[in-house]
Short mmCIF file of C-alpha atoms and ligand atoms in Angstrom, two decimals:
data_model
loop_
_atom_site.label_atom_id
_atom_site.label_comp_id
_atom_site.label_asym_id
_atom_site.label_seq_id
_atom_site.Cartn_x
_atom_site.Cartn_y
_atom_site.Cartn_z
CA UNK A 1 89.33 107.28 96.66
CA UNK A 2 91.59 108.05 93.63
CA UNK A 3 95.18 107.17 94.29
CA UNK A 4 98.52 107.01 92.70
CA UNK A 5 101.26 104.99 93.79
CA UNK A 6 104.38 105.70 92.32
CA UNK A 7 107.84 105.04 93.37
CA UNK A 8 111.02 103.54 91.90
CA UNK A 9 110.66 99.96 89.93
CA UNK A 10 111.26 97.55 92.81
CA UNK A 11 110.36 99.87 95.29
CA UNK A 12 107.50 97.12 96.52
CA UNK A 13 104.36 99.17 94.96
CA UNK A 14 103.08 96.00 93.67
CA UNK A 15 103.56 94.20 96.71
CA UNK A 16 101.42 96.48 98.87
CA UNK A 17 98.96 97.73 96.34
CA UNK A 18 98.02 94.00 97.01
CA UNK A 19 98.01 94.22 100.63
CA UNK A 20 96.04 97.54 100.51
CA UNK A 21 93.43 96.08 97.93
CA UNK A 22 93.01 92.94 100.66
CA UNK A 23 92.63 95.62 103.72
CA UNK A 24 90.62 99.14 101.83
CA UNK A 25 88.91 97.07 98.82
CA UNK A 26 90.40 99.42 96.62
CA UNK A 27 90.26 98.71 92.95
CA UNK A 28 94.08 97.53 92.19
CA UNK A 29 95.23 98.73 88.26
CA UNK A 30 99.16 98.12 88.28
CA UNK A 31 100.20 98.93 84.27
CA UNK A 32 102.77 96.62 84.45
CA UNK A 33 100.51 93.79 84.61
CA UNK A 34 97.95 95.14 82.02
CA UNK A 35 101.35 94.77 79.63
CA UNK A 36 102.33 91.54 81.20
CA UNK A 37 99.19 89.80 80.41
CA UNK A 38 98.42 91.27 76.91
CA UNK A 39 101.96 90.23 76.28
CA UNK A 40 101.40 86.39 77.33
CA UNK A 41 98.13 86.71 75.23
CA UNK A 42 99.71 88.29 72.22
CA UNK A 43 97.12 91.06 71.85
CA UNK A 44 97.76 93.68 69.41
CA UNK A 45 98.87 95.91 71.89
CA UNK A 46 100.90 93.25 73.70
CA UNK A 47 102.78 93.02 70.17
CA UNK A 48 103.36 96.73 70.44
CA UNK A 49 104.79 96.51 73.63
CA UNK A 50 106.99 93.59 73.95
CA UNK A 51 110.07 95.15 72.40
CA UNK A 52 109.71 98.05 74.88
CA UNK A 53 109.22 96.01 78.01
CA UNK A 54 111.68 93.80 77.18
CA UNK A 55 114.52 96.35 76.68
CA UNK A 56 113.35 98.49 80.04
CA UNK A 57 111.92 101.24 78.22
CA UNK A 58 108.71 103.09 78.64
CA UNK A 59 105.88 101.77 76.40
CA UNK A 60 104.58 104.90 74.45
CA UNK A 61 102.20 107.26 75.63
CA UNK A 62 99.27 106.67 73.19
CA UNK A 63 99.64 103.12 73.87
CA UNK A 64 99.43 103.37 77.73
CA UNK A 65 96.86 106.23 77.61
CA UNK A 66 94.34 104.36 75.93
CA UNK A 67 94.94 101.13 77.65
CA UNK A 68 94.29 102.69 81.10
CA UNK A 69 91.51 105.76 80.12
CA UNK A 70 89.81 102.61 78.95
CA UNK A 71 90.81 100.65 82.38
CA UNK A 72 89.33 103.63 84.65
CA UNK A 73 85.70 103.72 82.84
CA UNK A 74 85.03 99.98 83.55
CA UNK A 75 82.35 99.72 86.42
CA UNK A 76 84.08 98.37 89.51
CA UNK A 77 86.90 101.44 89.00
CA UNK A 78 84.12 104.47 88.71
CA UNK A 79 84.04 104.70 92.47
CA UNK A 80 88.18 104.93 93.46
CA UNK A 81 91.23 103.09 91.77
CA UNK A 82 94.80 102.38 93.26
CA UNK A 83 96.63 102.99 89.89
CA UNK A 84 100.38 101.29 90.37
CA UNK A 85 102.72 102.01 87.51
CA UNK A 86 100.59 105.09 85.66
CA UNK A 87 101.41 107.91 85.11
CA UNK A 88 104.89 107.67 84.53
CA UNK A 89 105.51 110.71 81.69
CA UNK A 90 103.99 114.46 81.91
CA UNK A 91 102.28 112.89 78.68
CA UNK A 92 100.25 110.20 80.97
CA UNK A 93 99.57 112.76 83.80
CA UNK A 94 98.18 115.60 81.88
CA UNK A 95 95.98 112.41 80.02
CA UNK A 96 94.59 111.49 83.49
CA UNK A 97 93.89 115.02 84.77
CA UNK A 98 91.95 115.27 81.25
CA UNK A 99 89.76 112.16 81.51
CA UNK A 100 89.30 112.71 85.43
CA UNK A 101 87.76 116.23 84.90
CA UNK A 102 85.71 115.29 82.15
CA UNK A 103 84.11 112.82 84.46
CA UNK A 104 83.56 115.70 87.41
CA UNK A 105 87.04 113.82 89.20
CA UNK A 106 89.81 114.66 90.75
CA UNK A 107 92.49 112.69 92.46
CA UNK A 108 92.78 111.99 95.85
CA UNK A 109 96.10 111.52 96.70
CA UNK A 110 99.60 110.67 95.05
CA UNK A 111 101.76 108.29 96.91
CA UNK A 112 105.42 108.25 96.06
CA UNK A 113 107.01 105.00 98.03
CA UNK A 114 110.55 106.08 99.03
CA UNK A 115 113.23 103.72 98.22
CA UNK A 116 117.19 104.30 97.73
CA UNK A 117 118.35 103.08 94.07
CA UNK A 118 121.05 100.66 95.63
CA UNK A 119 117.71 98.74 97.82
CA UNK A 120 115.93 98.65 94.62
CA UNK A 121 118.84 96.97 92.19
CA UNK A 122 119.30 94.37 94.74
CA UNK A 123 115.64 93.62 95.08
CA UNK A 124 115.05 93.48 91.42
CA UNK A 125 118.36 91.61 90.38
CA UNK A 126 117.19 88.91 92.82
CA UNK A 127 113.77 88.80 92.38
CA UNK A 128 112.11 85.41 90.94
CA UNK A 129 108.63 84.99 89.53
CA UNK A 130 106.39 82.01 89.05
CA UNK A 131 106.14 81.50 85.54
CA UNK A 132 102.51 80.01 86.05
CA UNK A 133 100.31 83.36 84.74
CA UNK A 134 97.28 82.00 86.98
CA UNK A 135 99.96 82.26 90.47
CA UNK A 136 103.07 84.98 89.57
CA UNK A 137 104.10 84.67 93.44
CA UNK A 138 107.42 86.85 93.75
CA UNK A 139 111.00 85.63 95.76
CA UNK A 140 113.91 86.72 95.87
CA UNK A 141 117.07 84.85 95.41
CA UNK A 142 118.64 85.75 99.14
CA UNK A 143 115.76 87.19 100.96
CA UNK A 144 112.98 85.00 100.12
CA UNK A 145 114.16 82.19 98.71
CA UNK A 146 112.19 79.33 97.76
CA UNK A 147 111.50 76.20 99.51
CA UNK A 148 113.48 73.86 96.27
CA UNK A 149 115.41 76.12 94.11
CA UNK A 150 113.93 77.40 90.84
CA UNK A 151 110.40 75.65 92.05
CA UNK A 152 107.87 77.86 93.54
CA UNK A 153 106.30 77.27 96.94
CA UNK A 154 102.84 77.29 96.05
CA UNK A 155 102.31 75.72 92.48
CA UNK A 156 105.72 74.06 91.70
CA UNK A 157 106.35 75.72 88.34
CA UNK A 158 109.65 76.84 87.11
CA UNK A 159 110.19 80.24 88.21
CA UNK A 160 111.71 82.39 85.61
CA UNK A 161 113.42 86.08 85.90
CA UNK A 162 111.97 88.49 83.82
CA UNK A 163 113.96 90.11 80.66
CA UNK A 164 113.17 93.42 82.51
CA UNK A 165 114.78 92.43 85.72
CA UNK A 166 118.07 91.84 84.06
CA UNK A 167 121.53 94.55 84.65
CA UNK A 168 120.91 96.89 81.45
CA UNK A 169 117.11 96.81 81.76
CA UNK A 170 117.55 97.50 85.32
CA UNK A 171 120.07 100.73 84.66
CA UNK A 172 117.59 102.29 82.01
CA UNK A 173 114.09 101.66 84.26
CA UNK A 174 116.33 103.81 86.92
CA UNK A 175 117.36 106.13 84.38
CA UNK A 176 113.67 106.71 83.40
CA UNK A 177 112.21 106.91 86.36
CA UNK A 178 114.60 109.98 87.76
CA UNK A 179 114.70 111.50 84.15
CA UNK A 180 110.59 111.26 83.43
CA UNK A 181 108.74 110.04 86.41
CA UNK A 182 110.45 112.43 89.24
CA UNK A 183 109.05 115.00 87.12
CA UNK A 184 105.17 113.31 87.44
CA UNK A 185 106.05 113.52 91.11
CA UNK A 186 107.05 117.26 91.07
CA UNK A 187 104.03 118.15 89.15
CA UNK A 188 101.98 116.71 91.51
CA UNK A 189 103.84 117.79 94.31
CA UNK A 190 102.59 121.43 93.37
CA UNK A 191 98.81 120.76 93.82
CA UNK A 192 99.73 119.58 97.43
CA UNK A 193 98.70 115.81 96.68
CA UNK A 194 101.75 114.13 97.39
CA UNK A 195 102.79 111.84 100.31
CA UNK A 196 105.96 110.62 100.58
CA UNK A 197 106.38 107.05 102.81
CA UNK A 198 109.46 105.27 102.69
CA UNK A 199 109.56 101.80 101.26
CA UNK A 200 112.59 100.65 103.55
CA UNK A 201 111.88 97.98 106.26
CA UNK A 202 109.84 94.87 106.08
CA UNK A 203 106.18 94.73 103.76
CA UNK A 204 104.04 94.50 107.34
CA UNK A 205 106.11 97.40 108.81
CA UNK A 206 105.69 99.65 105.22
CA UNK A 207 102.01 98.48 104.87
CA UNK A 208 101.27 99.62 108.11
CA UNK A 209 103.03 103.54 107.22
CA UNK A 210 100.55 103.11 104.12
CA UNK A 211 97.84 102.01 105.49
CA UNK A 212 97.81 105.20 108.26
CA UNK A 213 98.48 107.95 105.56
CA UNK A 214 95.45 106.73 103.50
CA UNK A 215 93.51 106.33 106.63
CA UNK A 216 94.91 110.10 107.39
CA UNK A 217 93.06 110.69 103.64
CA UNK A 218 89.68 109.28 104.42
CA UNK A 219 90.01 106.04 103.37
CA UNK A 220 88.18 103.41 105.51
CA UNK A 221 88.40 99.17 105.62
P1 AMP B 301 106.25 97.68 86.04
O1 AMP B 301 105.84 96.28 86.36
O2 AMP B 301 105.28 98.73 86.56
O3 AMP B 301 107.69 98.00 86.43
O4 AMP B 301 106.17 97.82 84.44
C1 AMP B 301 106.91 96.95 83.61
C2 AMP B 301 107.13 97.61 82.27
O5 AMP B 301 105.85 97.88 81.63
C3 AMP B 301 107.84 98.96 82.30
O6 AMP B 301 109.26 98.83 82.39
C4 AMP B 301 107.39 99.55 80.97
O7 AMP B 301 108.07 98.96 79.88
C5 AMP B 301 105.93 99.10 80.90
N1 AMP B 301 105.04 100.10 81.54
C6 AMP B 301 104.25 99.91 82.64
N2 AMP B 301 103.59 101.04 82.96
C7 AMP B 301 103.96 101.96 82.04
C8 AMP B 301 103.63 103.34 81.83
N3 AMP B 301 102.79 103.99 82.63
N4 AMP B 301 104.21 103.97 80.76
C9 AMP B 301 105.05 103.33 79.93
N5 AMP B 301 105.42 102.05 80.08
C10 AMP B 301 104.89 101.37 81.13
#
């Protein structure tokens, strides 16, 4: 299977691409954390990046484009990928078709996890993360707090919020998301690819929606 998942920043895509690797096996590529980690390791392209990131903006196309066409020919994602976080511009989607038809592909099916903008500032403006790279458990401030504050549960590092997560960046990842990444959606949404699940309710009740719509698409544990 070749999925998308796309959705609003904070609108838990991370969260249960991880539950849907655990249950389908499903090769997990979130873009976010492709950044992240060549920003923590100071790669050339992490370099590139950081400013962007930081700030809430998109990093540019070429950039991402590259990083993931690059991603998606590595062995264990030539059979099916969950990609979380890509594509996000016309740019990155039009890149994808490219590289998935030169390989005799397609994609399978686009998921767009439904989540009002007010649910998604709240989760995001309280949302904690272990600043151990090896761990990055998530909380939230109110709704999963941790055990001792600022400490996480399972490795007792600091946790930190991250520079994205903060008001303005918050305000311009919404901005860019219904300004560039609705459009991704609606593009897809003409090849009849496109399920819509709502994000709203608790991560077991939401996995479960997911987990029957890719079921409904073939996918098997
Ligand atoms: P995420 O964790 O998916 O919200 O991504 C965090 C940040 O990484 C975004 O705010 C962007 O700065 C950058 N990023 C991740 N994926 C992409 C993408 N497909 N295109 C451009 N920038 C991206």
């Amino acid at each position: 299977m070749r999925l998308v998942f796309m959705g609003l920043p904070g609108a838990g895509k991370g969260t249960q691409a991880k539950l849907l690797h655990e249950h389908f096996r499903i090769v997990h590529i979130s873009t976010g954390d492709m950044i992240r980690e060549r920003i923590r390791s100071g790669t050339p392209t992490g370099l590139k990046a950081e400013p962007y990131v930081a700030c809430g903006d998109l990093v540019p196309d070429a950039i991402m484009v590259d990083m993931v066409i690059e991603r998606l020919g590595e062995p264990d994602a030539r059979a099916g990928f969950l990609l979380d976080g890509f594509p996000r511009t016309q740019a990155q989607a039009e890149a994808l078709d490219r590289s998935l038809a030169a390989a005799g592909h397609t994609l399978d099916a686009v998921i767009v996890l439904d989540v009002p903008d007010d649910t998604v500032v709240d989760r995001l403006s309280g949302r904690r993360t272990c600043g151990n790279p090896n761990c990055q458990a998530n909380y939230h401030v109110r709704t999963i707090p941790p055990k001792i504050e600022g400490k996480c549960d399972r490795c007792g590092s600091t946790l930190l919020q991250r520079d994205d997560d903060k008001p303005e960046a918050i305000r311009r990842r919404l901005q860019q998301y219904h300004r560039q990444t609705e459009e991704v959606a609606k593009y897809y949404g003409t090849r009849g690819v496109v399920s819509k699940v709502s994000g709203v309710g608790s991560v077991e009740m939401v996995h479960q929606r997911l987990r029957e719509v890719l079921v409904n698409k073939g996918c098997s544990a």
